[in-house]
Short mmCIF file of C-alpha atoms in Angstrom, two decimals:
data_model
loop_
_atom_site.label_atom_id
_atom_site.label_comp_id
_atom_site.label_asym_id
_atom_site.label_seq_id
_atom_site.Cartn_x
_atom_site.Cartn_y
_atom_site.Cartn_z
CA MET A 1 111.10 118.90 81.03
CA ARG A 2 113.60 116.13 80.35
CA ALA A 3 113.75 112.94 82.39
CA ARG A 4 116.74 110.69 82.99
CA LEU A 5 115.68 107.32 81.60
CA LEU A 6 116.80 104.37 83.73
CA THR A 7 115.34 101.99 81.14
CA SER A 8 114.95 102.86 77.48
CA GLY A 9 111.64 103.31 75.67
CA ALA A 10 108.76 105.71 75.18
CA ALA A 11 105.39 105.69 76.93
CA GLU A 12 102.17 107.62 77.34
CA GLY A 13 99.28 107.26 79.77
CA PRO A 14 97.04 108.76 82.45
CA VAL A 15 98.82 109.90 85.60
CA LEU A 16 98.44 108.01 88.87
CA SER A 17 100.16 110.06 91.55
CA LEU A 18 101.02 108.30 94.82
CA ASP A 19 101.23 110.30 98.04
CA GLU A 20 103.41 107.70 99.78
CA PRO A 21 106.25 105.45 98.55
CA LEU A 22 105.04 102.05 97.33
CA SER A 23 106.72 98.76 98.06
CA PHE A 24 106.33 96.66 94.94
CA TRP A 25 106.59 93.48 96.94
CA GLY A 26 103.87 92.65 99.39
CA ALA A 27 102.03 95.95 98.97
CA PHE A 28 101.04 95.33 95.36
CA GLU A 29 99.27 92.42 93.61
CA PRO A 30 101.01 91.58 90.30
CA ARG A 31 98.03 89.55 89.06
CA THR A 32 95.71 92.57 89.05
CA GLY A 33 97.95 95.65 89.40
CA VAL A 34 95.98 96.76 92.47
CA ILE A 35 97.68 98.34 95.52
CA LEU A 36 96.98 96.12 98.55
CA ASP A 37 98.87 97.79 101.40
CA VAL A 38 96.27 98.72 104.02
CA HIS A 39 98.50 101.56 105.20
CA HIS A 40 98.80 103.13 101.74
CA PRO A 41 96.58 106.16 100.97
CA GLN A 42 95.97 104.91 97.40
CA ARG A 43 94.96 101.40 98.48
CA GLY A 44 92.63 99.89 95.87
CA SER A 45 94.03 101.98 92.99
CA CYS A 46 95.12 100.07 89.89
CA VAL A 47 98.53 100.91 88.39
CA LYS A 48 97.91 99.05 85.08
CA ASP A 49 98.79 101.17 82.02
CA THR A 50 99.25 104.35 84.07
CA VAL A 51 102.19 106.71 84.29
CA LEU A 52 102.91 106.10 87.96
CA VAL A 53 104.31 109.19 89.68
CA MET A 54 105.90 108.84 93.13
CA LYS A 55 108.93 110.22 94.92
CA GLU A 56 110.58 106.86 95.61
CA THR A 57 109.87 103.21 96.34
CA ARG A 58 110.02 101.57 99.71
CA GLY A 59 113.14 99.46 99.27
CA SER A 60 112.68 95.73 98.97
CA GLY A 61 115.11 93.28 97.42
CA SER A 62 112.09 91.45 95.97
CA ALA A 63 110.84 94.50 94.05
CA PRO A 64 112.60 93.53 90.75
CA GLY A 65 110.71 90.22 90.63
CA ALA A 66 107.41 91.88 91.45
CA ILE A 67 107.70 94.52 88.72
CA ALA A 68 108.94 91.93 86.20
CA GLU A 69 105.98 89.70 87.05
CA ALA A 70 103.55 92.61 86.59
CA ILE A 71 105.13 93.45 83.21
CA ARG A 72 104.83 89.77 82.20
CA LEU A 73 101.15 89.73 83.16
CA GLY A 74 100.39 93.10 81.54
CA THR A 75 99.35 94.74 84.81
CA ALA A 76 102.34 97.09 85.17
CA PRO A 77 102.37 100.85 84.65
CA VAL A 78 103.55 101.96 81.17
CA ALA A 79 106.00 104.24 82.96
CA ILE A 80 107.18 104.97 86.50
CA VAL A 81 108.49 108.47 87.20
CA LEU A 82 110.51 108.97 90.39
CA ALA A 83 112.49 111.74 92.06
CA GLU A 84 115.08 109.23 93.35
CA PRO A 85 116.85 106.80 90.97
CA ASP A 86 115.79 103.25 91.77
CA ILE A 87 118.00 100.30 90.88
CA ASN A 88 115.40 97.65 91.73
CA LEU A 89 112.76 98.97 89.32
CA ALA A 90 115.34 99.58 86.60
CA VAL A 91 116.69 96.03 86.92
CA GLY A 92 113.22 94.44 87.00
CA ALA A 93 112.07 96.40 83.95
CA GLU A 94 115.27 95.58 82.04
CA VAL A 95 114.88 91.85 82.74
CA ALA A 96 111.22 91.90 81.65
CA ALA A 97 112.12 93.75 78.43
CA THR A 98 114.66 91.01 77.61
CA LEU A 99 112.44 88.07 78.57
CA TYR A 100 109.08 89.26 77.29
CA GLY A 101 109.81 92.12 74.86
CA ARG A 102 107.52 94.38 76.91
CA ARG A 103 108.61 97.69 78.34
CA CYS A 104 107.95 99.76 81.41
CA VAL A 105 109.84 103.03 81.19
CA VAL A 106 111.53 103.92 84.50
CA ALA A 107 112.40 107.61 84.57
CA CYS A 108 113.81 110.11 87.01
CA VAL A 109 113.11 113.86 87.31
CA SER A 110 113.82 116.53 89.92
CA ALA A 111 111.59 116.84 92.99
CA ALA A 112 110.13 120.12 91.66
CA GLU A 113 109.39 118.55 88.25
CA LEU A 114 107.76 115.58 89.98
CA GLU A 115 105.32 117.96 91.71
CA ARG A 116 104.34 119.41 88.32
CA LEU A 117 103.64 115.92 86.98
CA ARG A 118 101.39 115.12 89.95
CA GLY A 119 98.85 117.69 88.74
CA ALA A 120 98.84 116.47 85.12
CA ARG A 121 96.07 114.41 83.51
CA ARG A 122 98.25 112.58 81.01
CA VAL A 123 102.01 112.38 80.52
CA ALA A 124 104.02 111.29 77.49
CA ILE A 125 107.70 110.36 77.72
CA ALA A 126 109.70 110.26 74.49
CA ALA A 127 112.61 107.91 73.83
CA ASP A 128 115.06 110.81 74.32
CA GLY A 129 113.60 111.57 77.77
CA ALA A 130 111.50 114.60 76.73
CA VAL A 131 108.38 114.79 78.90
CA MET A 132 105.09 116.19 77.54
CA VAL A 133 102.45 117.12 80.08
CA ASP A 134 98.74 117.47 79.41
CA MET B 1 132.85 104.80 83.57
CA GLU B 2 135.74 102.71 82.31
CA LEU B 3 134.75 99.13 81.60
CA PRO B 4 137.08 96.11 81.53
CA GLU B 5 137.55 94.45 78.14
CA SER B 6 135.64 91.37 79.35
CA VAL B 7 132.54 93.45 80.14
CA ARG B 8 132.69 95.28 76.81
CA ALA B 9 132.73 91.90 75.08
CA GLN B 10 129.79 90.68 77.15
CA LEU B 11 127.82 93.85 76.40
CA ALA B 12 128.51 93.33 72.70
CA GLY B 13 126.94 89.88 72.94
CA GLU B 14 130.14 87.94 72.30
CA HIS B 15 129.39 85.56 75.19
CA GLY B 16 125.72 85.07 74.36
CA PRO B 17 122.49 86.75 75.42
CA ALA B 18 122.61 85.59 79.06
CA MET B 19 125.99 87.13 79.81
CA GLN B 20 124.95 90.20 77.81
CA LEU B 21 121.94 90.69 80.10
CA ALA B 22 124.07 90.16 83.21
CA ALA B 23 126.64 92.73 82.08
CA ARG B 24 123.89 95.20 81.19
CA LEU B 25 122.34 94.89 84.67
CA VAL B 26 125.66 95.41 86.49
CA VAL B 27 126.60 98.39 84.33
CA LYS B 28 123.12 99.90 84.76
CA ALA B 29 123.37 99.56 88.56
CA ALA B 30 126.87 101.07 88.55
CA ASP B 31 125.60 103.98 86.49
CA ILE B 32 122.68 104.63 88.87
CA MET B 33 125.01 104.37 91.90
CA LYS B 34 127.46 106.76 90.19
CA ALA B 35 130.28 104.23 90.53
CA GLU B 36 133.47 105.09 88.65
CA ARG B 37 134.42 101.47 88.11
CA LEU B 38 133.44 97.85 88.61
CA ILE B 39 135.39 95.78 91.13
CA PRO B 40 135.98 92.01 91.24
CA ILE B 41 134.01 90.00 93.79
CA THR B 42 134.92 86.58 95.23
CA PHE B 43 131.55 85.25 96.40
CA ALA B 44 127.80 85.67 95.97
CA HIS B 45 124.71 84.61 97.92
CA LEU B 46 121.52 84.68 95.85
CA ASP B 47 118.05 85.72 96.88
CA ALA B 48 116.54 85.30 93.40
CA CYS B 49 116.06 81.56 94.09
CA PHE B 50 113.20 82.42 96.44
CA TYR B 51 110.02 81.99 94.37
CA THR B 52 107.80 85.06 94.04
CA GLY B 53 106.31 84.36 90.60
CA GLN B 54 106.85 82.92 87.14
CA ALA B 55 109.21 85.74 86.09
CA HIS B 56 111.84 84.34 88.49
CA VAL B 57 111.66 80.94 86.76
CA ASP B 58 111.74 82.49 83.28
CA PHE B 59 114.82 84.54 84.22
CA VAL B 60 117.00 81.64 85.35
CA ARG B 61 115.77 79.41 82.52
CA PHE B 62 116.81 82.14 80.08
CA LEU B 63 120.24 82.08 81.71
CA THR B 64 120.70 78.31 81.67
CA GLU B 65 119.48 78.04 78.05
CA ASN B 66 121.76 80.82 76.81
CA GLY B 67 125.17 79.81 78.05
CA ALA B 68 125.39 81.60 81.40
CA ALA B 69 128.36 80.66 83.59
CA LEU B 70 129.01 81.74 87.18
CA ALA B 71 132.29 83.60 87.70
CA VAL B 72 132.48 83.11 91.48
CA GLU B 73 131.52 80.70 94.26
CA THR B 74 127.75 81.21 94.61
CA TRP B 75 125.47 80.01 97.40
CA THR B 76 121.68 80.03 97.65
CA ASN B 77 119.21 81.55 100.09
CA ASN B 78 116.41 79.36 101.41
CA GLY B 79 113.51 78.38 99.19
CA VAL B 80 109.75 78.44 99.38
CA VAL B 81 109.79 74.64 99.38
CA SER B 82 112.26 72.11 100.74
CA LEU B 83 113.98 69.92 98.16
CA ALA B 84 115.03 67.65 101.04
CA ASP B 85 111.51 67.07 102.35
CA ALA B 86 108.60 67.60 99.93
CA SER B 87 106.08 66.91 102.69
CA LEU B 88 106.90 70.31 104.20
CA ARG B 89 104.93 71.85 101.37
CA PRO B 90 102.32 69.50 99.89
CA ARG B 91 101.66 70.13 96.21
CA GLU B 92 97.88 70.23 96.67
CA GLU B 93 98.19 73.35 98.77
CA ASP B 94 99.10 75.54 95.77
CA PRO B 95 100.28 73.48 92.77
CA GLU B 96 101.47 76.46 90.71
CA MET B 97 103.60 77.83 93.52
CA VAL B 98 104.96 74.49 94.76
CA GLU B 99 105.97 73.36 91.26
CA GLY B 100 107.33 76.79 90.33
CA ALA B 101 109.36 77.02 93.52
CA ALA B 102 110.87 73.55 93.12
CA GLU B 103 111.64 74.17 89.44
CA LEU B 104 113.30 77.46 90.37
CA MET B 105 115.54 75.75 92.92
CA HIS B 106 116.48 72.97 90.46
CA LEU B 107 117.36 75.57 87.80
CA TYR B 108 119.72 77.36 90.18
CA GLU B 109 121.39 74.00 90.86
CA THR B 110 121.76 73.59 87.08
CA LEU B 111 123.33 77.05 86.89
CA GLY B 112 126.11 75.75 89.15
CA THR B 113 125.34 77.27 92.53
CA ARG B 114 126.16 75.48 95.76
CA PRO B 115 122.69 74.55 97.05
CA THR B 116 123.02 75.73 100.64
CA TRP B 117 119.36 76.91 100.85
CA THR B 118 119.96 79.07 103.87
CA CYS B 119 119.41 82.66 104.97
CA ALA B 120 122.39 82.28 107.34
CA PRO B 121 125.17 81.15 104.94
CA TYR B 122 127.82 82.58 107.29
CA GLN B 123 127.19 79.62 109.63
CA LEU B 124 128.68 77.23 107.05
CA PRO B 125 132.42 76.70 106.53
CA GLY B 126 134.18 78.03 103.44
CA GLY B 127 132.54 81.43 103.00
CA PRO B 128 134.07 84.87 102.42
CA LYS B 129 136.69 86.45 104.68
CA PHE B 130 137.60 89.88 106.02
CA GLY B 131 138.05 92.44 103.26
CA ASP B 132 136.54 90.31 100.48
CA HIS B 133 134.18 92.08 98.09
CA ILE B 134 131.01 90.01 97.71
CA ALA B 135 127.42 90.32 96.40
CA VAL B 136 124.60 89.38 98.78
CA GLY B 137 120.84 89.92 98.67
CA GLU B 138 119.34 88.60 101.92
CA SER B 139 119.12 91.48 104.39
CA ASN B 140 120.38 89.69 107.51
CA ALA B 141 123.27 88.12 105.58
CA VAL B 142 124.24 91.52 104.14
CA SER B 143 124.29 92.89 107.69
CA TYR B 144 126.26 89.95 109.15
CA TYR B 145 128.85 89.69 106.37
CA ASN B 146 129.52 93.43 106.41
CA SER B 147 129.55 93.81 110.17
CA VAL B 148 130.79 90.58 111.75
CA VAL B 149 132.94 89.11 108.96
CA GLY B 150 134.15 92.44 107.55
CA ALA B 151 133.45 91.40 103.96
CA ARG B 152 131.98 94.14 101.78
CA THR B 153 128.61 94.16 100.04
CA ASN B 154 125.67 96.38 99.30
CA LYS B 155 122.18 94.90 99.48
CA TYR B 156 121.74 93.57 95.95
CA GLY B 157 118.12 93.00 94.94
CA ASP B 158 116.82 90.13 92.84
CA TYR B 159 118.50 89.56 89.43
CA LEU B 160 121.31 92.04 90.20
CA ASP B 161 122.66 89.51 92.73
CA VAL B 162 122.75 86.90 89.94
CA ALA B 163 124.24 89.37 87.46
CA CYS B 164 127.12 90.11 89.87
CA ALA B 165 127.71 86.36 90.36
CA LEU B 166 127.80 85.80 86.58
CA THR B 167 130.12 88.70 85.75
CA GLY B 168 132.16 88.40 88.96
CA LEU B 169 131.86 92.16 89.33
CA ALA B 170 130.03 94.75 91.43
CA PRO B 171 129.76 98.55 91.29
CA ASP B 172 132.51 100.23 93.33
CA ALA B 173 130.10 102.22 95.50
CA GLY B 174 128.41 102.36 98.89
CA LEU B 175 129.63 99.78 101.40
CA HIS B 176 132.36 98.52 99.06
CA ARG B 177 134.25 101.77 99.76
CA ASP B 178 136.02 102.85 102.96
CA GLU B 179 134.12 106.13 103.21
CA GLY B 180 130.79 104.30 103.04
CA ARG B 181 131.67 102.22 106.11
CA ARG B 182 132.11 104.98 108.71
CA ALA B 183 129.56 105.01 111.54
CA GLU B 184 127.02 107.82 111.33
CA LEU B 185 125.72 107.55 114.91
CA HIS B 186 126.78 106.05 118.22
CA ILE B 187 124.50 103.82 120.30
CA ASP B 188 126.00 103.55 123.78
CA ALA B 189 124.86 100.57 125.87
CA ALA B 190 127.93 100.49 128.14
CA GLY B 191 126.00 101.92 131.09
CA LEU B 192 123.75 98.85 131.39
CA PRO B 193 124.73 96.10 133.88
CA GLU B 194 127.19 93.62 132.40
CA ALA B 195 125.17 90.55 133.42
CA TRP B 196 122.19 91.89 131.47
CA ARG B 197 124.33 92.62 128.43
CA ARG B 198 125.28 88.92 128.39
CA GLU B 199 121.67 87.64 128.30
CA ASP B 200 120.80 86.10 124.91
CA ILE B 201 117.65 88.24 124.66
CA PHE B 202 119.73 91.41 125.03
CA ALA B 203 121.23 90.95 121.54
CA HIS B 204 117.76 90.82 119.96
CA LEU B 205 116.54 93.86 121.89
CA ILE B 206 119.58 96.04 121.26
CA GLY B 207 119.49 95.08 117.55
CA HIS B 208 115.83 96.00 117.25
CA HIS B 209 116.40 99.26 119.14
CA ALA B 210 119.49 100.16 117.07
CA GLY B 211 117.59 99.59 113.80
CA ARG B 212 114.74 101.80 114.98
CA ILE B 213 117.16 104.66 115.64
CA ALA B 214 119.54 104.15 112.74
CA GLY B 215 117.08 103.50 109.91
CA ARG B 216 119.31 102.87 106.93
CA ARG B 217 122.37 104.57 108.46
CA VAL B 218 125.50 102.85 109.84
CA PRO B 219 125.47 102.72 113.67
CA VAL B 220 128.30 101.85 116.05
CA ILE B 221 127.19 100.12 119.25
CA SER B 222 129.37 100.17 122.36
CA GLY B 223 128.90 98.03 125.45
CA LEU B 224 128.56 94.63 123.76
CA ALA B 225 130.39 91.77 125.49
CA GLY B 226 133.82 91.33 123.89
CA ASP B 227 133.30 87.57 123.78
CA ALA B 228 129.71 87.72 122.49
CA PRO B 229 128.85 84.42 120.77
CA LYS B 230 128.25 84.32 117.02
CA HIS B 231 124.51 83.83 117.46
CA ALA B 232 124.28 87.06 119.47
CA LEU B 233 125.95 88.92 116.58
CA LYS B 234 123.53 87.20 114.17
CA ALA B 235 120.63 88.39 116.32
CA ILE B 236 121.85 92.01 116.26
CA SER B 237 122.46 91.84 112.49
CA SER B 238 119.03 90.45 111.64
CA ALA B 239 117.04 92.53 114.14
CA ALA B 240 118.60 95.82 113.02
CA ALA B 241 118.13 94.90 109.35
CA SER B 242 114.40 94.24 109.98
CA SER B 243 113.47 97.15 112.19
CA GLY B 244 115.56 99.69 110.33
CA GLY B 245 117.20 98.46 107.13
CA VAL B 246 120.72 98.45 108.63
CA GLU B 247 123.23 96.92 106.17
CA LEU B 248 126.36 97.50 108.30
CA TRP B 249 126.85 98.06 112.03
CA HIS B 250 129.95 98.17 114.16
CA GLY B 251 130.38 96.93 117.74
CA THR B 252 133.35 98.42 119.61
CA GLY B 253 135.79 95.70 120.64
CA VAL B 254 133.57 93.11 118.94
CA THR B 255 133.41 93.60 115.15
CA PRO B 256 136.63 93.64 113.12
CA GLU B 257 136.57 97.23 111.87
CA ALA B 258 135.91 98.78 115.30
CA PRO B 259 138.65 97.77 117.78
CA GLU B 260 137.73 101.05 119.48
CA LEU B 261 135.13 103.75 118.92
CA GLY B 262 137.56 106.16 117.28
CA ALA B 263 138.29 103.71 114.46
CA VAL B 264 134.84 104.23 112.91
CA PHE B 265 133.31 107.30 114.60
CA GLY B 266 134.53 110.82 115.32
CA SER B 267 131.87 112.72 117.16
CA GLY B 268 128.20 113.39 116.59
CA GLU B 269 124.79 111.88 117.19
CA THR B 270 124.92 109.68 120.32
CA HIS B 271 122.13 107.73 122.00
CA VAL B 272 122.56 106.34 125.51
CA VAL B 273 120.58 103.10 125.86
CA THR B 274 118.42 102.72 128.96
CA ARG B 275 116.56 99.83 130.52
CA GLU B 276 113.35 101.55 129.35
CA ASP B 277 114.53 101.54 125.71
CA LEU B 278 114.93 97.77 125.84
CA ALA B 279 111.64 97.28 127.69
CA ARG B 280 109.97 99.24 124.88
CA ALA B 281 111.70 97.07 122.26
CA HIS B 282 110.42 93.98 124.08
CA HIS B 283 106.93 95.43 124.14
CA GLU B 284 107.03 96.20 120.39
CA LEU B 285 108.08 92.64 119.61
CA SER B 286 105.44 90.97 121.79
CA THR B 287 102.00 91.47 120.28
CA ALA B 288 100.36 88.67 122.31
CA ARG B 289 99.37 88.64 125.96
CA ASP B 290 100.87 85.75 127.88
CA GLY B 291 98.68 82.62 127.78
CA PRO B 292 98.32 79.17 126.16
CA LEU B 293 100.51 78.64 123.08
CA ASP B 294 99.58 77.39 119.59
CA ALA B 295 103.21 76.91 118.51
CA VAL B 296 106.85 77.76 119.14
CA ALA B 297 108.97 78.90 116.15
CA LEU B 298 112.76 79.22 116.39
CA GLY B 299 115.42 79.61 113.73
CA THR B 300 115.10 83.07 112.15
CA PRO B 301 117.66 83.45 110.71
CA HIS B 302 118.39 79.70 110.49
CA PHE B 303 119.48 78.13 113.78
CA GLY B 304 123.23 77.74 114.29
CA LEU B 305 125.27 74.96 115.86
CA GLY B 306 125.86 76.85 119.12
CA GLU B 307 122.13 77.45 119.43
CA PHE B 308 121.39 73.74 118.97
CA GLU B 309 123.81 72.93 121.77
CA ALA B 310 122.13 75.49 124.07
CA LEU B 311 118.67 74.20 123.14
CA VAL B 312 119.54 70.58 123.96
CA ALA B 313 120.93 71.66 127.34
CA LEU B 314 117.83 73.75 128.14
CA PHE B 315 115.48 70.83 127.36
CA ASP B 316 117.56 68.49 129.49
CA GLY B 317 115.54 65.54 128.19
CA ARG B 318 112.12 67.04 128.98
CA LYS B 319 109.41 67.02 126.32
CA VAL B 320 107.38 69.60 124.39
CA LYS B 321 103.75 69.53 125.55
CA ALA B 322 101.87 66.89 123.53
CA GLY B 323 100.24 68.34 120.40
CA LEU B 324 102.15 71.64 120.50
CA PRO B 325 104.17 72.20 117.29
CA MET B 326 107.73 73.35 117.97
CA LEU B 327 109.73 74.16 114.82
CA VAL B 328 113.43 74.94 114.70
CA SER B 329 114.34 75.98 111.15
CA THR B 330 117.88 75.52 109.91
CA SER B 331 120.00 74.70 106.88
CA ARG B 332 120.79 71.19 105.70
CA GLY B 333 124.47 71.98 106.38
CA VAL B 334 123.98 72.93 110.04
CA ARG B 335 121.47 70.12 110.56
CA ALA B 336 124.06 67.60 109.38
CA MET B 337 126.63 69.01 111.82
CA ALA B 338 124.13 68.96 114.68
CA GLN B 339 123.09 65.44 113.71
CA ALA B 340 126.67 64.25 113.96
CA LYS B 341 126.73 65.55 117.54
CA GLY B 342 123.54 63.65 118.36
CA TRP B 343 121.59 66.86 118.99
CA ILE B 344 118.93 66.38 116.29
CA ALA B 345 117.98 62.96 117.62
CA ALA B 346 117.90 64.37 121.15
CA LEU B 347 115.61 67.23 120.12
CA GLU B 348 113.32 65.02 118.03
CA ALA B 349 112.94 62.79 121.09
CA CYS B 350 111.78 65.92 122.96
CA GLY B 351 109.11 66.55 120.29
CA VAL B 352 110.96 69.24 118.33
CA GLU B 353 110.84 69.34 114.50
CA VAL B 354 113.89 70.57 112.56
CA PRO B 355 112.91 71.48 108.95
CA VAL B 356 115.63 72.44 106.44
CA ASP B 357 115.89 74.46 103.19
CA VAL B 358 112.84 76.62 103.88
CA CYS B 359 112.13 80.08 105.21
CA THR B 360 110.46 80.13 108.62
CA TYR B 361 107.65 82.30 107.27
CA HIS B 362 106.89 79.85 104.49
CA SER B 363 107.09 76.49 106.12
CA PRO B 364 103.50 75.28 105.75
CA ARG B 365 103.25 74.22 109.35
CA VAL B 366 103.87 77.85 110.17
CA ARG B 367 101.53 79.00 107.40
CA GLY B 368 98.71 76.95 108.81
CA LEU B 369 99.21 78.26 112.31
CA ARG B 370 96.95 80.73 113.97
CA GLY B 371 96.82 82.19 117.41
CA ARG B 372 99.70 82.69 119.84
CA VAL B 373 103.18 81.71 118.69
CA MET B 374 106.32 82.09 120.77
CA THR B 375 109.77 82.91 119.38
CA ASN B 376 113.15 84.08 120.60
CA ALA B 377 113.95 85.78 117.27
CA ALA B 378 113.40 89.54 116.96
CA LYS B 379 113.25 89.23 113.16
CA TRP B 380 110.46 86.64 113.26
CA ALA B 381 108.60 88.64 115.90
CA TYR B 382 108.85 91.73 113.70
CA TYR B 383 107.43 90.19 110.50
CA ALA B 384 105.20 87.29 111.57
CA PRO B 385 102.13 89.29 112.73
CA GLY B 386 101.86 90.95 109.28
CA MET B 387 102.95 88.02 107.13
CA LEU B 388 101.22 85.16 108.94
CA GLY B 389 98.48 86.83 110.94
CA VAL B 390 99.67 85.30 114.21
CA GLU B 391 100.16 86.93 117.60
CA VAL B 392 103.73 86.74 118.86
CA ALA B 393 104.97 86.12 122.37
CA PHE B 394 108.63 87.17 122.26
CA GLY B 395 111.02 85.79 124.88
CA SER B 396 114.48 84.44 125.66
CA LEU B 397 115.54 80.99 124.49
CA LYS B 398 115.06 79.68 128.02
CA GLU B 399 111.56 81.20 128.17
CA CYS B 400 110.72 79.55 124.83
CA VAL B 401 111.82 76.12 126.06
CA GLU B 402 110.06 76.34 129.42
CA SER B 403 106.92 77.61 127.66
CA ALA B 404 107.05 74.78 125.10
CA ILE B 405 107.19 72.22 127.91
CA ARG B 406 104.26 73.84 129.72
CA GLY B 407 102.23 74.66 126.60
CA ALA B 408 101.79 78.23 127.79
CA VAL B 409 103.95 81.35 127.97
CA TRP B 410 106.34 81.20 130.94
CA ARG B 411 108.28 84.26 131.98
CA ASP B 412 111.68 84.08 133.67
CA PRO B 413 111.27 85.95 136.98
CA HIS B 414 115.02 86.65 137.12
CA LEU B 415 115.51 87.93 133.55
CA TRP B 416 114.81 91.62 134.10
CA THR B 417 116.22 91.75 137.63
CA ASN B 418 119.66 91.93 135.99
CA ALA B 419 118.63 94.82 133.77
#
């Protein structure tokens, strides 16, 4: 499996698969990495250091700031894998990489590939986009 | 994608690390949007000046310390604090946020923006015109500029809005292109009585209803009054952006790209609007039962000059019930214009407060409020229960004024008889 990398880098971590799109602003606490949205099925889960797998985000113009803040505070996922390319996450991660030298890999795969990742325990993404599933 | 020489130089770092980052963000966005080129813009309105954390401050400081220069006229959205009146947000309340928010706003002034601090920049003179390509972040302003002004923008999230302003470029995709601006569904309100379609509350209800149906698609609405005032078009823009995520709508005979239906829509999905649809919209926006009020909050998006004139006339010298907070949020620019007309003094004499620079959800007086709050703004009614934990009584401007004077929700017995 090969992902399209929206931000450069390599990452590895345990999979956290989300059943519903997450809004990074308002539904997520950057200070802790915990999902707050009372309507979200994974409320209470912590995204810190995970490979976050979800189809798409719930669009918010404030999402870039929220993901950049989480990367600054070290509470962000190591990678976010989506089935829909997401400009907000890519921009937020790029800004954080420049400001803080810390990376969160934002990657895109097909919907069918995303379903395979949901069942995995750990995922590793190489700098060339190659995806290793455990 | 073919890049202009100036962008290639920026990407190579020849204009410093700030412009390099800006160019990288714009090119990345263009790549994700599958744009074939970047196009010049003439104007930007930034949302990144609205404090959400330290990363926002670090970003703009990085820009100002590394030689960033704006390429186009750039205005600012409202802030979390007011630079004009620090008492609106006392430092003790949350020192980190208050200081961070004020620092953020000062840094954007240093960057060279025009400090308009408003979510309704289109109410100020000197903005973009029909056909201009622009970069805007605030959802209601995206909707208004695209729809009512006929300027062209996608909804640019934080940092990308700034990157477009610095490079003077945006990806040639989405609503910048003719094919992205066609209506995808028709919302037909022409069958409703004309007198009802001229009520100020109608604009909020039809906007909310249209957003619910359209989602993120482009709707065309027919049946709007051809001489609808600007604040009615603002209400439709902001309500549809909140309830659905609408970034462009057309109104036949009202908005510039839709002189008639056929200009933007062929055939396809059509929804005929009924009285019941609008009654349901009203019900969705009113979470409170009628009863005694804890506050009245107007000015989402920021109150305009025509609305101030209407408000002064509706008060007719009467006073807000003693002890009841009534806030009318606006920009410093519109406040100055209303002040020159004598309307601010008149309203303050009635017991109305008119804060500037700040977002209506973040003004501390609003933050501290609990209980039943009345508004005439569909956008405020949509977000306030979740963001502020208040119950909302939604009504017309006249209902808000009469309720403020009485201290309890008053309903206009004639309002729905027209419907």
